[in-house]
JSON list of C-alpha atoms in Angstrom, two decimals:
[
{"chain": "A", "resi": 18, "resn": "MET", "atom": "CA", "xyz": [-113.76, -83.15, -49.28]},
{"chain": "A", "resi": 19, "resn": "ALA", "atom": "CA", "xyz": [-115.53, -83.66, -45.98]},
{"chain": "A", "resi": 20, "resn": "PRO", "atom": "CA", "xyz": [-115.78, -81.08, -43.23]},
{"chain": "A", "resi": 21, "resn": "ALA", "atom": "CA", "xyz": [-113.70, -81.72, -40.17]},
{"chain": "A", "resi": 22, "resn": "SER", "atom": "CA", "xyz": [-116.82, -81.82, -38.03]},
{"chain": "A", "resi": 23, "resn": "THR", "atom": "CA", "xyz": [-117.32, -85.41, -39.21]},
{"chain": "A", "resi": 24, "resn": "SER", "atom": "CA", "xyz": [-113.94, -86.47, -37.81]},
{"chain": "A", "resi": 25, "resn": "PRO", "atom": "CA", "xyz": [-113.34, -88.23, -34.50]},
{"chain": "A", "resi": 26, "resn": "ALA", "atom": "CA", "xyz": [-112.37, -84.84, -33.05]},
{"chain": "A", "resi": 27, "resn": "ALA", "atom": "CA", "xyz": [-116.05, -83.86, -33.08]},
{"chain": "A", "resi": 28, "resn": "ASP", "atom": "CA", "xyz": [-116.45, -85.90, -29.89]},
{"chain": "A", "resi": 29, "resn": "HIS", "atom": "CA", "xyz": [-117.58, -83.88, -26.85]},
{"chain": "A", "resi": 30, "resn": "ARG", "atom": "CA", "xyz": [-115.37, -85.59, -24.31]},
{"chain": "A", "resi": 31, "resn": "PRO", "atom": "CA", "xyz": [-112.81, -83.46, -22.40]},
{"chain": "A", "resi": 32, "resn": "PRO", "atom": "CA", "xyz": [-109.83, -82.38, -24.53]},
{"chain": "A", "resi": 33, "resn": "GLN", "atom": "CA", "xyz": [-107.43, -84.38, -22.36]},
{"chain": "A", "resi": 34, "resn": "ALA", "atom": "CA", "xyz": [-109.33, -87.56, -23.08]},
{"chain": "A", "resi": 35, "resn": "LEU", "atom": "CA", "xyz": [-109.46, -86.90, -26.78]},
{"chain": "A", "resi": 36, "resn": "ALA", "atom": "CA", "xyz": [-105.76, -86.06, -26.93]},
{"chain": "A", "resi": 37, "resn": "LYS", "atom": "CA", "xyz": [-104.68, -89.46, -25.69]},
{"chain": "A", "resi": 38, "resn": "SER", "atom": "CA", "xyz": [-102.97, -91.86, -28.03]},
{"chain": "A", "resi": 39, "resn": "THR", "atom": "CA", "xyz": [-101.87, -95.26, -26.78]},
{"chain": "A", "resi": 40, "resn": "LEU", "atom": "CA", "xyz": [-98.39, -94.47, -28.11]},
{"chain": "A", "resi": 41, "resn": "LEU", "atom": "CA", "xyz": [-98.21, -91.00, -26.54]},
{"chain": "A", "resi": 42, "resn": "GLY", "atom": "CA", "xyz": [-99.38, -92.10, -23.11]},
{"chain": "A", "resi": 43, "resn": "GLY", "atom": "CA", "xyz": [-99.64, -89.57, -20.29]},
{"chain": "A", "resi": 44, "resn": "VAL", "atom": "CA", "xyz": [-97.62, -86.99, -22.24]},
{"chain": "A", "resi": 45, "resn": "GLY", "atom": "CA", "xyz": [-100.78, -86.36, -24.24]},
{"chain": "A", "resi": 46, "resn": "ASP", "atom": "CA", "xyz": [-102.64, -85.16, -21.12]},
{"chain": "A", "resi": 47, "resn": "LEU", "atom": "CA", "xyz": [-100.08, -82.47, -20.33]},
{"chain": "A", "resi": 48, "resn": "ASP", "atom": "CA", "xyz": [-99.83, -81.50, -23.97]},
{"chain": "A", "resi": 49, "resn": "ALA", "atom": "CA", "xyz": [-103.62, -81.13, -24.24]},
{"chain": "A", "resi": 50, "resn": "ALA", "atom": "CA", "xyz": [-103.79, -78.94, -21.12]},
{"chain": "A", "resi": 51, "resn": "VAL", "atom": "CA", "xyz": [-101.01, -76.62, -22.31]},
{"chain": "A", "resi": 52, "resn": "SER", "atom": "CA", "xyz": [-102.45, -76.44, -25.82]},
{"chain": "A", "resi": 53, "resn": "LEU", "atom": "CA", "xyz": [-105.92, -75.55, -24.55]},
{"chain": "A", "resi": 54, "resn": "ARG", "atom": "CA", "xyz": [-104.51, -72.74, -22.40]},
{"chain": "A", "resi": 55, "resn": "LEU", "atom": "CA", "xyz": [-102.55, -71.32, -25.35]},
{"chain": "A", "resi": 56, "resn": "HIS", "atom": "CA", "xyz": [-105.59, -71.56, -27.61]},
{"chain": "A", "resi": 57, "resn": "ALA", "atom": "CA", "xyz": [-107.76, -69.72, -25.07]},
{"chain": "A", "resi": 58, "resn": "PHE", "atom": "CA", "xyz": [-105.14, -67.08, -24.25]},
{"chain": "A", "resi": 59, "resn": "PHE", "atom": "CA", "xyz": [-104.60, -66.12, -27.90]},
{"chain": "A", "resi": 60, "resn": "LEU", "atom": "CA", "xyz": [-108.27, -66.06, -28.90]},
{"chain": "A", "resi": 61, "resn": "PRO", "atom": "CA", "xyz": [-108.04, -62.26, -29.49]},
{"chain": "A", "resi": 62, "resn": "VAL", "atom": "CA", "xyz": [-105.63, -62.88, -32.40]},
{"chain": "A", "resi": 63, "resn": "PRO", "atom": "CA", "xyz": [-107.62, -62.21, -35.62]},
{"chain": "A", "resi": 64, "resn": "ARG", "atom": "CA", "xyz": [-108.81, -65.53, -37.00]},
{"chain": "A", "resi": 65, "resn": "LEU", "atom": "CA", "xyz": [-108.45, -64.16, -40.52]},
{"chain": "A", "resi": 66, "resn": "LEU", "atom": "CA", "xyz": [-104.69, -63.86, -39.98]},
{"chain": "A", "resi": 67, "resn": "LEU", "atom": "CA", "xyz": [-104.45, -67.40, -38.66]},
{"chain": "A", "resi": 68, "resn": "LYS", "atom": "CA", "xyz": [-106.53, -68.69, -41.56]},
{"chain": "A", "resi": 69, "resn": "ALA", "atom": "CA", "xyz": [-104.22, -66.90, -44.01]},
{"chain": "A", "resi": 70, "resn": "LEU", "atom": "CA", "xyz": [-101.25, -68.74, -42.48]},
{"chain": "A", "resi": 71, "resn": "GLU", "atom": "CA", "xyz": [-103.22, -71.97, -42.75]},
{"chain": "A", "resi": 72, "resn": "VAL", "atom": "CA", "xyz": [-103.78, -71.43, -46.46]},
{"chain": "A", "resi": 73, "resn": "ALA", "atom": "CA", "xyz": [-100.15, -70.40, -47.01]},
{"chain": "A", "resi": 74, "resn": "GLY", "atom": "CA", "xyz": [-99.00, -73.76, -45.68]},
{"chain": "A", "resi": 75, "resn": "ASP", "atom": "CA", "xyz": [-101.65, -75.90, -47.37]},
{"chain": "A", "resi": 76, "resn": "GLY", "atom": "CA", "xyz": [-100.43, -78.96, -49.25]},
{"chain": "A", "resi": 77, "resn": "ARG", "atom": "CA", "xyz": [-103.05, -78.37, -51.91]},
{"chain": "A", "resi": 78, "resn": "ILE", "atom": "CA", "xyz": [-100.98, -75.34, -52.89]},
{"chain": "A", "resi": 79, "resn": "TRP", "atom": "CA", "xyz": [-97.45, -76.48, -52.14]},
{"chain": "A", "resi": 80, "resn": "LEU", "atom": "CA", "xyz": [-97.56, -79.81, -53.96]},
{"chain": "A", "resi": 81, "resn": "PRO", "atom": "CA", "xyz": [-99.29, -78.91, -57.27]},
{"chain": "A", "resi": 82, "resn": "VAL", "atom": "CA", "xyz": [-97.34, -75.69, -57.87]},
{"chain": "A", "resi": 83, "resn": "PRO", "atom": "CA", "xyz": [-93.79, -77.13, -57.72]},
{"chain": "A", "resi": 84, "resn": "ILE", "atom": "CA", "xyz": [-94.89, -80.20, -59.71]},
{"chain": "A", "resi": 85, "resn": "SER", "atom": "CA", "xyz": [-96.44, -77.97, -62.38]},
{"chain": "A", "resi": 86, "resn": "LEU", "atom": "CA", "xyz": [-93.29, -75.85, -62.58]},
{"chain": "A", "resi": 87, "resn": "LEU", "atom": "CA", "xyz": [-91.19, -79.00, -62.80]},
{"chain": "A", "resi": 88, "resn": "LEU", "atom": "CA", "xyz": [-93.31, -80.38, -65.64]},
{"chain": "A", "resi": 89, "resn": "ILE", "atom": "CA", "xyz": [-93.18, -77.05, -67.47]},
{"chain": "A", "resi": 90, "resn": "SER", "atom": "CA", "xyz": [-89.40, -77.00, -67.17]},
{"chain": "A", "resi": 91, "resn": "THR", "atom": "CA", "xyz": [-89.15, -80.39, -68.89]},
{"chain": "A", "resi": 92, "resn": "THR", "atom": "CA", "xyz": [-90.84, -78.99, -71.99]},
{"chain": "A", "resi": 93, "resn": "THR", "atom": "CA", "xyz": [-88.15, -76.38, -72.63]},
{"chain": "A", "resi": 94, "resn": "SER", "atom": "CA", "xyz": [-85.60, -76.82, -75.39]},
{"chain": "A", "resi": 95, "resn": "SER", "atom": "CA", "xyz": [-82.75, -77.43, -72.94]},
{"chain": "A", "resi": 96, "resn": "SER", "atom": "CA", "xyz": [-84.45, -80.63, -71.63]},
{"chain": "A", "resi": 97, "resn": "ARG", "atom": "CA", "xyz": [-82.76, -79.99, -68.26]},
{"chain": "A", "resi": 98, "resn": "VAL", "atom": "CA", "xyz": [-84.74, -79.36, -65.12]},
{"chain": "A", "resi": 99, "resn": "SER", "atom": "CA", "xyz": [-84.07, -77.26, -62.06]},
{"chain": "A", "resi": 100, "resn": "PRO", "atom": "CA", "xyz": [-82.45, -79.23, -59.21]},
{"chain": "A", "resi": 101, "resn": "LEU", "atom": "CA", "xyz": [-84.15, -76.87, -56.75]},
{"chain": "A", "resi": 102, "resn": "LEU", "atom": "CA", "xyz": [-87.58, -77.99, -57.96]},
{"chain": "A", "resi": 103, "resn": "VAL", "atom": "CA", "xyz": [-86.60, -81.67, -58.08]},
{"chain": "A", "resi": 104, "resn": "GLY", "atom": "CA", "xyz": [-85.42, -81.61, -54.48]},
{"chain": "A", "resi": 105, "resn": "LEU", "atom": "CA", "xyz": [-88.47, -79.68, -53.33]},
{"chain": "A", "resi": 106, "resn": "VAL", "atom": "CA", "xyz": [-90.89, -82.07, -55.00]},
{"chain": "A", "resi": 107, "resn": "ALA", "atom": "CA", "xyz": [-88.99, -85.05, -53.56]},
{"chain": "A", "resi": 108, "resn": "GLY", "atom": "CA", "xyz": [-89.28, -83.53, -50.10]},
{"chain": "A", "resi": 109, "resn": "LEU", "atom": "CA", "xyz": [-92.98, -82.82, -50.45]},
{"chain": "A", "resi": 110, "resn": "LEU", "atom": "CA", "xyz": [-93.63, -86.41, -51.56]},
{"chain": "A", "resi": 111, "resn": "LEU", "atom": "CA", "xyz": [-91.63, -87.69, -48.59]},
{"chain": "A", "resi": 112, "resn": "ASP", "atom": "CA", "xyz": [-93.71, -85.42, -46.37]},
{"chain": "A", "resi": 113, "resn": "ILE", "atom": "CA", "xyz": [-96.97, -86.91, -47.60]},
{"chain": "A", "resi": 114, "resn": "ALA", "atom": "CA", "xyz": [-95.68, -90.43, -46.97]},
{"chain": "A", "resi": 115, "resn": "PHE", "atom": "CA", "xyz": [-94.15, -89.79, -43.54]},
{"chain": "A", "resi": 116, "resn": "VAL", "atom": "CA", "xyz": [-96.98, -87.67, -42.17]},
{"chain": "A", "resi": 117, "resn": "GLY", "atom": "CA", "xyz": [-99.65, -90.02, -43.48]},
{"chain": "A", "resi": 118, "resn": "LEU", "atom": "CA", "xyz": [-97.92, -93.05, -41.98]},
{"chain": "A", "resi": 119, "resn": "ALA", "atom": "CA", "xyz": [-97.39, -91.32, -38.62]},
{"chain": "A", "resi": 120, "resn": "LYS", "atom": "CA", "xyz": [-101.02, -90.24, -38.44]},
{"chain": "A", "resi": 121, "resn": "LEU", "atom": "CA", "xyz": [-102.17, -93.80, -39.09]},
{"chain": "A", "resi": 122, "resn": "VAL", "atom": "CA", "xyz": [-99.81, -95.18, -36.45]},
{"chain": "A", "resi": 123, "resn": "PHE", "atom": "CA", "xyz": [-100.57, -92.68, -33.68]},
{"chain": "A", "resi": 124, "resn": "ARG", "atom": "CA", "xyz": [-104.24, -91.99, -34.50]},
{"chain": "A", "resi": 125, "resn": "ARG", "atom": "CA", "xyz": [-104.42, -89.02, -32.18]},
{"chain": "A", "resi": 126, "resn": "PRO", "atom": "CA", "xyz": [-107.78, -87.21, -32.52]},
{"chain": "A", "resi": 127, "resn": "ARG", "atom": "CA", "xyz": [-107.73, -83.47, -33.13]},
{"chain": "A", "resi": 128, "resn": "PRO", "atom": "CA", "xyz": [-108.69, -81.11, -30.28]},
{"chain": "A", "resi": 129, "resn": "ALA", "atom": "CA", "xyz": [-112.36, -81.18, -29.34]},
{"chain": "A", "resi": 130, "resn": "TYR", "atom": "CA", "xyz": [-112.48, -77.38, -29.73]},
{"chain": "A", "resi": 131, "resn": "ASN", "atom": "CA", "xyz": [-111.30, -77.50, -33.35]},
{"chain": "A", "resi": 132, "resn": "ALA", "atom": "CA", "xyz": [-113.78, -75.39, -35.33]},
{"chain": "A", "resi": 133, "resn": "ALA", "atom": "CA", "xyz": [-115.85, -76.95, -38.08]},
{"chain": "A", "resi": 134, "resn": "ASP", "atom": "CA", "xyz": [-114.33, -74.64, -40.73]},
{"chain": "A", "resi": 135, "resn": "MET", "atom": "CA", "xyz": [-111.49, -77.05, -41.51]},
{"chain": "A", "resi": 136, "resn": "TYR", "atom": "CA", "xyz": [-111.68, -79.28, -44.56]},
{"chain": "A", "resi": 137, "resn": "VAL", "atom": "CA", "xyz": [-109.71, -82.46, -45.04]},
{"chain": "A", "resi": 138, "resn": "ALA", "atom": "CA", "xyz": [-108.54, -83.92, -48.34]},
{"chain": "A", "resi": 139, "resn": "VAL", "atom": "CA", "xyz": [-107.93, -87.51, -47.22]},
{"chain": "A", "resi": 140, "resn": "ALA", "atom": "CA", "xyz": [-109.03, -89.67, -44.31]},
{"chain": "A", "resi": 141, "resn": "VAL", "atom": "CA", "xyz": [-105.73, -89.46, -42.40]},
{"chain": "A", "resi": 142, "resn": "ASP", "atom": "CA", "xyz": [-106.25, -85.69, -42.09]},
{"chain": "A", "resi": 143, "resn": "HIS", "atom": "CA", "xyz": [-108.77, -86.48, -39.36]},
{"chain": "A", "resi": 144, "resn": "TRP", "atom": "CA", "xyz": [-105.84, -87.36, -37.10]},
{"chain": "A", "resi": 145, "resn": "SER", "atom": "CA", "xyz": [-103.72, -84.81, -35.31]},
{"chain": "A", "resi": 146, "resn": "PHE", "atom": "CA", "xyz": [-100.17, -86.16, -34.80]},
{"chain": "A", "resi": 147, "resn": "PRO", "atom": "CA", "xyz": [-97.97, -84.91, -36.37]},
{"chain": "A", "resi": 148, "resn": "SER", "atom": "CA", "xyz": [-98.99, -81.60, -37.95]},
{"chain": "A", "resi": 149, "resn": "GLY", "atom": "CA", "xyz": [-98.70, -81.75, -41.73]},
{"chain": "A", "resi": 150, "resn": "HIS", "atom": "CA", "xyz": [-98.72, -77.96, -42.00]},
{"chain": "A", "resi": 151, "resn": "SER", "atom": "CA", "xyz": [-95.82, -77.74, -39.57]},
{"chain": "A", "resi": 152, "resn": "SER", "atom": "CA", "xyz": [-93.76, -80.45, -41.26]},
{"chain": "A", "resi": 153, "resn": "ARG", "atom": "CA", "xyz": [-94.40, -78.94, -44.68]},
{"chain": "A", "resi": 154, "resn": "ALA", "atom": "CA", "xyz": [-93.55, -75.42, -43.60]},
{"chain": "A", "resi": 155, "resn": "PHE", "atom": "CA", "xyz": [-90.27, -76.44, -41.97]},
{"chain": "A", "resi": 156, "resn": "LEU", "atom": "CA", "xyz": [-89.41, -78.69, -44.90]},
{"chain": "A", "resi": 157, "resn": "VAL", "atom": "CA", "xyz": [-89.82, -75.78, -47.30]},
{"chain": "A", "resi": 158, "resn": "ALA", "atom": "CA", "xyz": [-88.01, -73.34, -44.98]},
{"chain": "A", "resi": 159, "resn": "ALA", "atom": "CA", "xyz": [-85.04, -75.63, -44.29]},
{"chain": "A", "resi": 160, "resn": "TYR", "atom": "CA", "xyz": [-84.72, -76.69, -47.91]},
{"chain": "A", "resi": 161, "resn": "LEU", "atom": "CA", "xyz": [-85.02, -73.23, -49.48]},
{"chain": "A", "resi": 162, "resn": "ALA", "atom": "CA", "xyz": [-82.75, -71.70, -46.82]},
{"chain": "A", "resi": 163, "resn": "GLY", "atom": "CA", "xyz": [-79.96, -73.79, -48.30]},
{"chain": "A", "resi": 164, "resn": "SER", "atom": "CA", "xyz": [-80.54, -72.23, -51.71]},
{"chain": "A", "resi": 165, "resn": "GLY", "atom": "CA", "xyz": [-79.60, -68.72, -50.61]},
{"chain": "A", "resi": 166, "resn": "LEU", "atom": "CA", "xyz": [-83.06, -67.37, -49.81]},
{"chain": "A", "resi": 167, "resn": "PRO", "atom": "CA", "xyz": [-83.34, -65.36, -46.55]},
{"chain": "A", "resi": 168, "resn": "ARG", "atom": "CA", "xyz": [-83.26, -67.88, -43.71]},
{"chain": "A", "resi": 169, "resn": "GLU", "atom": "CA", "xyz": [-84.82, -65.57, -41.12]},
{"chain": "A", "resi": 170, "resn": "ALA", "atom": "CA", "xyz": [-87.90, -64.87, -43.24]},
{"chain": "A", "resi": 171, "resn": "LEU", "atom": "CA", "xyz": [-88.35, -68.53, -44.14]},
{"chain": "A", "resi": 172, "resn": "TYR", "atom": "CA", "xyz": [-88.10, -69.79, -40.57]},
{"chain": "A", "resi": 173, "resn": "LEU", "atom": "CA", "xyz": [-90.30, -66.97, -39.27]},
{"chain": "A", "resi": 174, "resn": "TRP", "atom": "CA", "xyz": [-93.01, -68.01, -41.74]},
{"chain": "A", "resi": 175, "resn": "ALA", "atom": "CA", "xyz": [-92.60, -71.68, -40.77]},
{"chain": "A", "resi": 176, "resn": "ALA", "atom": "CA", "xyz": [-92.80, -70.87, -37.06]},
{"chain": "A", "resi": 177, "resn": "ALA", "atom": "CA", "xyz": [-95.84, -68.62, -37.51]},
{"chain": "A", "resi": 178, "resn": "THR", "atom": "CA", "xyz": [-97.59, -71.27, -39.61]},
{"chain": "A", "resi": 179, "resn": "SER", "atom": "CA", "xyz": [-96.89, -73.90, -36.96]},
{"chain": "A", "resi": 180, "resn": "ALA", "atom": "CA", "xyz": [-98.08, -71.66, -34.12]},
{"chain": "A", "resi": 181, "resn": "SER", "atom": "CA", "xyz": [-101.29, -70.91, -36.01]},
{"chain": "A", "resi": 182, "resn": "ARG", "atom": "CA", "xyz": [-102.19, -74.60, -35.90]},
{"chain": "A", "resi": 183, "resn": "VAL", "atom": "CA", "xyz": [-102.36, -74.50, -32.10]},
{"chain": "A", "resi": 184, "resn": "LEU", "atom": "CA", "xyz": [-104.07, -71.10, -31.97]},
{"chain": "A", "resi": 185, "resn": "LEU", "atom": "CA", "xyz": [-106.72, -72.22, -34.46]},
{"chain": "A", "resi": 186, "resn": "GLY", "atom": "CA", "xyz": [-107.36, -75.34, -32.39]},
{"chain": "A", "resi": 187, "resn": "ARG", "atom": "CA", "xyz": [-106.31, -77.66, -35.20]},
{"chain": "A", "resi": 188, "resn": "HIS", "atom": "CA", "xyz": [-103.43, -79.26, -33.32]},
{"chain": "A", "resi": 189, "resn": "TYR", "atom": "CA", "xyz": [-101.74, -79.70, -29.98]},
{"chain": "A", "resi": 190, "resn": "VAL", "atom": "CA", "xyz": [-98.28, -78.27, -29.25]},
{"chain": "A", "resi": 191, "resn": "LEU", "atom": "CA", "xyz": [-96.61, -81.67, -29.47]},
{"chain": "A", "resi": 192, "resn": "ASP", "atom": "CA", "xyz": [-98.11, -82.17, -32.93]},
{"chain": "A", "resi": 193, "resn": "VAL", "atom": "CA", "xyz": [-96.45, -79.06, -34.34]},
{"chain": "A", "resi": 194, "resn": "VAL", "atom": "CA", "xyz": [-93.12, -79.63, -32.58]},
{"chain": "A", "resi": 195, "resn": "ALA", "atom": "CA", "xyz": [-92.95, -83.16, -33.99]},
{"chain": "A", "resi": 196, "resn": "GLY", "atom": "CA", "xyz": [-93.99, -81.82, -37.40]},
{"chain": "A", "resi": 197, "resn": "ALA", "atom": "CA", "xyz": [-91.24, -79.20, -37.34]},
{"chain": "A", "resi": 198, "resn": "TRP", "atom": "CA", "xyz": [-88.54, -81.76, -36.57]},
{"chain": "A", "resi": 199, "resn": "LEU", "atom": "CA", "xyz": [-89.93, -84.06, -39.24]},
{"chain": "A", "resi": 200, "resn": "GLY", "atom": "CA", "xyz": [-89.84, -81.24, -41.80]},
{"chain": "A", "resi": 201, "resn": "VAL", "atom": "CA", "xyz": [-86.16, -80.51, -41.08]},
{"chain": "A", "resi": 202, "resn": "LEU", "atom": "CA", "xyz": [-85.38, -84.22, -41.46]},
{"chain": "A", "resi": 203, "resn": "GLU", "atom": "CA", "xyz": [-87.25, -84.29, -44.77]},
{"chain": "A", "resi": 204, "resn": "ALA", "atom": "CA", "xyz": [-85.24, -81.31, -46.03]},
{"chain": "A", "resi": 205, "resn": "TRP", "atom": "CA", "xyz": [-82.02, -83.16, -45.19]},
{"chain": "A", "resi": 206, "resn": "LEU", "atom": "CA", "xyz": [-83.26, -86.28, -46.99]},
{"chain": "A", "resi": 207, "resn": "SER", "atom": "CA", "xyz": [-84.27, -84.16, -49.99]},
{"chain": "A", "resi": 208, "resn": "ASN", "atom": "CA", "xyz": [-80.74, -82.83, -50.25]},
{"chain": "A", "resi": 209, "resn": "LEU", "atom": "CA", "xyz": [-79.37, -86.38, -50.07]},
{"chain": "A", "resi": 210, "resn": "ILE", "atom": "CA", "xyz": [-81.69, -87.45, -52.88]},
{"chain": "A", "resi": 211, "resn": "LEU", "atom": "CA", "xyz": [-80.71, -84.41, -54.93]},
{"chain": "A", "resi": 212, "resn": "THR", "atom": "CA", "xyz": [-77.00, -85.11, -54.43]},
{"chain": "A", "resi": 213, "resn": "PHE", "atom": "CA", "xyz": [-77.54, -88.69, -55.58]},
{"chain": "A", "resi": 214, "resn": "LEU", "atom": "CA", "xyz": [-79.50, -87.62, -58.67]},
{"chain": "A", "resi": 215, "resn": "CYS", "atom": "CA", "xyz": [-76.94, -84.97, -59.58]},
{"chain": "A", "resi": 216, "resn": "ALA", "atom": "CA", "xyz": [-74.18, -87.56, -59.43]},
{"chain": "A", "resi": 217, "resn": "ARG", "atom": "CA", "xyz": [-76.09, -90.14, -61.48]},
{"chain": "A", "resi": 218, "resn": "GLY", "atom": "CA", "xyz": [-78.25, -88.15, -63.90]},
{"chain": "A", "resi": 219, "resn": "SER", "atom": "CA", "xyz": [-77.52, -85.83, -66.78]},
{"chain": "A", "resi": 220, "resn": "PHE", "atom": "CA", "xyz": [-80.95, -84.19, -66.83]},
{"chain": "A", "resi": 221, "resn": "LEU", "atom": "CA", "xyz": [-80.16, -81.91, -63.89]},
{"chain": "A", "resi": 222, "resn": "VAL", "atom": "CA", "xyz": [-78.14, -78.70, -64.02]},
{"chain": "A", "resi": 223, "resn": "CYS", "atom": "CA", "xyz": [-76.38, -79.07, -60.65]}
]
């Protein structure tokens, strides 16, 4: 894994210039200005708290854990797997595909003031739009909220995780808003996939 300081966001041009994507146009300038003001205003917020939210929404935790639980469930004597895990894993895989594709299309550099304490797992993580943390958090929140878990707590965590991306300087506001909407869409698609699998497969206890 390479430190984020090697990414295009390490450029020392003004944040507004770095924020521009040919597909975002002038909206990127306003977004960069607002994001910089929010980042500066909330600098007193303990960075340790923001980093904890960053870790809590990290894909290197969210993807391996559900997949491991899903694989473990297939080894039980019942040979049936949890539909909750199947839908969650499907959503997380969709998230990787959608976010990765969007980042490659928009190629928006991260804020110039993004600290060098961020590590990226793949090359597309160098790009800023949309926020993968935000999409993942809202995917998980929207999907699990439908399973009976407390909606308020789930969406509060998702919103706090998304906000932390701007306050840490990892993303612009538009990145996290787009990520949140994408995550909700992915949760809806996950439920569609799960409904289809439940109707067609006998390995799920639906």
